[in-house]
Amino acid sequence: MRTLNVALGDRAYPIHIGRGLLDRADLILPYLKTKRVAIVTNDVVGPLYLGRLQAALEAAGVRVASVVLPDGEAHKDWPTLNRIFDMLLAERCERSTTLVALGGGVVGDMGGFAASCYQRGMPFIQIPTTLLAQVDSSVGGKTAINHPLGKNMIGAFYQPKLVLADIDTLNTLPARELSAGLAEVIKYGLIRDPAFLEWLEQNLEPLMAREPEALAHAIEVSCRNKAEVVAADETEQGERALLNLGHTFGHAIETGLGYGEWLHGEAVAAGTMMAAELSRRLGWLDGADLARTVALFERAALPVRGPTLGAGRYLELMSHDKKVEAGKLRLILLHALGKAVIHGEAPQADIAAAIEACCG
Ligand code: NAD
Ligand code: GLY
């Protein structure tokens, strides 16, 4: 097992990465206030892993309640969130009960948001079961639900007490979901870790084949990058925004097509190519940099072009982005491969041209 620390003072927490961790109630017990947990999962992950986790906790004397939500991004909404509160109240969960989110980023984001609100805040633990959740969404305390007008628009910063990433759970993940997770892994290389970018170029096949050593390394390096950024800028006053490379374009794809049509990671991959193309137009990247980025996404079986919504529609959707300040769109762009910047001065015509160049 590998362990990293998210250095947030008295709210610091560990990330354990390894195999067979679902059965390790001993890793969870030190973080419980009382021997009660409420597990939030969904109807895909629940049948696979809820029984094992519940059995391990109950064998350790923990009382377990659970709720199984409908699967999918389309259910990352108020009515589904409310089902978590229904369960917590029906089971008479207390403020000291620990909420455990068992699933991908959708379950983690909703479970975390519920934990931030229930009785004004209950402790929570992330047990991510997708690659995307293990390298990104379970770490850093961003929690949210979607609104029809914008993705992740309603939420809170609320840190977990522990992240437990069992890489064995990735064996049941559909190939398309594994690729979606790789988009966020590649993101860390592109924004701040050129050595990791090279490692990914050399090790993409073992990753796609789910070799445990390769996965564990990629998850560890990704989480280390994320933990460093979060520790420096927990509430995204500056540097943390760099983690959103490709996301402003990508969120427009997700919202524009309807949630769940494209996977989040797929939208991020195509969105990253739009950001890279805009960076080229600004003179920061060259054709070889773009070719290198396209090649890596394509080897990861990710889309490198967005759907044809029209640049005007993209820009309208992007105007809801959380990085908009005083009405001005700020984008994460690339000064070089491995060095992202926040940029608010790109001419609208260049943004539109970059979108058009990367669609269809
Ligand atoms: P997801 O949660 O929808 O999971 C993908 C699919 O895989 C689902 O059908 C899920 O039920 C299934 N699944 C999960 N684990 C499985 C397993 N082990 N075996 C088989 N199937 C499994 O999607 P995701 O890609 O994990 O997360 C995407 C979400 O995360 C988006 O809503 C995105 O906005 C959010 N996100 C949040 C952050 C953050 O910092 N909070 C960061 C990135 C993304
Ligand atoms: N996924 C972006 C962030 O956590 O800030």
mmCIF file with all atom_site columns, C-alpha atoms in Angstrom, residues 2 25 58 62 69 86 88 103 116 118 123 125 129 208 233 236 239-240 243 245 247 263 274 280 305 321 335 353 358:
data_model
loop_
_atom_site.group_PDB
_atom_site.id
_atom_site.type_symbol
_atom_site.label_atom_id
_atom_site.label_alt_id
_atom_site.label_comp_id
_atom_site.label_asym_id
_atom_site.label_entity_id
_atom_site.label_seq_id
_atom_site.pdbx_PDB_ins_code
_atom_site.Cartn_x
_atom_site.Cartn_y
_atom_site.Cartn_z
_atom_site.occupancy
_atom_site.B_iso_or_equiv
_atom_site.pdbx_formal_charge
_atom_site.auth_seq_id
_atom_site.auth_comp_id
_atom_site.auth_asym_id
_atom_site.auth_atom_id
_atom_site.pdbx_PDB_model_num
ATOM 1  C CA . ARG A 1 2   ? 1.213   3.513  -0.813  1.00 0.00 ? 2   ARG A CA 1
ATOM 2  C CA . ALA A 1 25  ? -11.913 -1.964 7.947   1.00 0.00 ? 25  ALA A CA 1
ATOM 3  C CA . GLU A 1 58  ? -19.810 -4.999 10.464  1.00 0.00 ? 58  GLU A CA 1
ATOM 4  C CA . VAL A 1 62  ? -19.600 -0.883 12.942  1.00 0.00 ? 62  VAL A CA 1
ATOM 5  C CA . LEU A 1 69  ? -28.717 5.751  -5.953  1.00 0.00 ? 69  LEU A CA 1
ATOM 6  C CA . ASP A 1 86  ? -34.012 10.667 3.239   1.00 0.00 ? 86  ASP A CA 1
ATOM 7  C CA . LEU A 1 88  ? -29.787 9.648  6.766   1.00 0.00 ? 88  LEU A CA 1
ATOM 8  C CA . GLY A 1 103 ? -18.328 4.748  -6.256  1.00 0.00 ? 103 GLY A CA 1
ATOM 9  C CA . SER A 1 116 ? -21.296 18.983 4.004   1.00 0.00 ? 116 SER A CA 1
ATOM 10 C CA . TYR A 1 118 ? -26.418 17.094 6.801   1.00 0.00 ? 118 TYR A CA 1
ATOM 11 C CA . PRO A 1 123 ? -17.508 13.473 8.601   1.00 0.00 ? 123 PRO A CA 1
ATOM 12 C CA . ILE A 1 125 ? -14.719 9.174  3.667   1.00 0.00 ? 125 ILE A CA 1
ATOM 13 C CA . THR A 1 129 ? -13.935 2.968  -7.581  1.00 0.00 ? 129 THR A CA 1
ATOM 14 C CA . MET A 1 208 ? -4.591  0.363  -20.689 1.00 0.00 ? 208 MET A CA 1
ATOM 15 C CA . ASP A 1 233 ? -4.800  26.684 -2.803  1.00 0.00 ? 233 ASP A CA 1
ATOM 16 C CA . GLU A 1 236 ? -9.198  27.909 -5.813  1.00 0.00 ? 236 GLU A CA 1
ATOM 17 C CA . GLU A 1 239 ? -3.228  27.905 -8.758  1.00 0.00 ? 239 GLU A CA 1
ATOM 18 C CA . ARG A 1 240 ? -5.967  25.286 -8.226  1.00 0.00 ? 240 ARG A CA 1
ATOM 19 C CA . LEU A 1 243 ? -6.493  21.609 -12.564 1.00 0.00 ? 243 LEU A CA 1
ATOM 20 C CA . LEU A 1 245 ? -7.320  22.414 -18.077 1.00 0.00 ? 245 LEU A CA 1
ATOM 21 C CA . HIS A 1 247 ? -12.744 21.714 -18.358 1.00 0.00 ? 247 HIS A CA 1
ATOM 22 C CA . LEU A 1 263 ? -18.273 11.018 -20.249 1.00 0.00 ? 263 LEU A CA 1
ATOM 23 C CA . MET A 1 274 ? -9.296  23.146 -27.828 1.00 0.00 ? 274 MET A CA 1
ATOM 24 C CA . ARG A 1 280 ? -0.890  27.404 -30.445 1.00 0.00 ? 280 ARG A CA 1
ATOM 25 C CA . ARG A 1 305 ? -12.448 16.628 -31.382 1.00 0.00 ? 305 ARG A CA 1
ATOM 26 C CA . ASP A 1 321 ? -17.953 28.904 -15.991 1.00 0.00 ? 321 ASP A CA 1
ATOM 27 C CA . HIS A 1 335 ? 2.637   27.970 -22.145 1.00 0.00 ? 335 HIS A CA 1
ATOM 28 C CA . ALA A 1 353 ? -11.565 29.759 -34.103 1.00 0.00 ? 353 ALA A CA 1
ATOM 29 C CA . CYS A 1 358 ? -11.326 21.143 -32.984 1.00 0.00 ? 358 CYS A CA 1
#
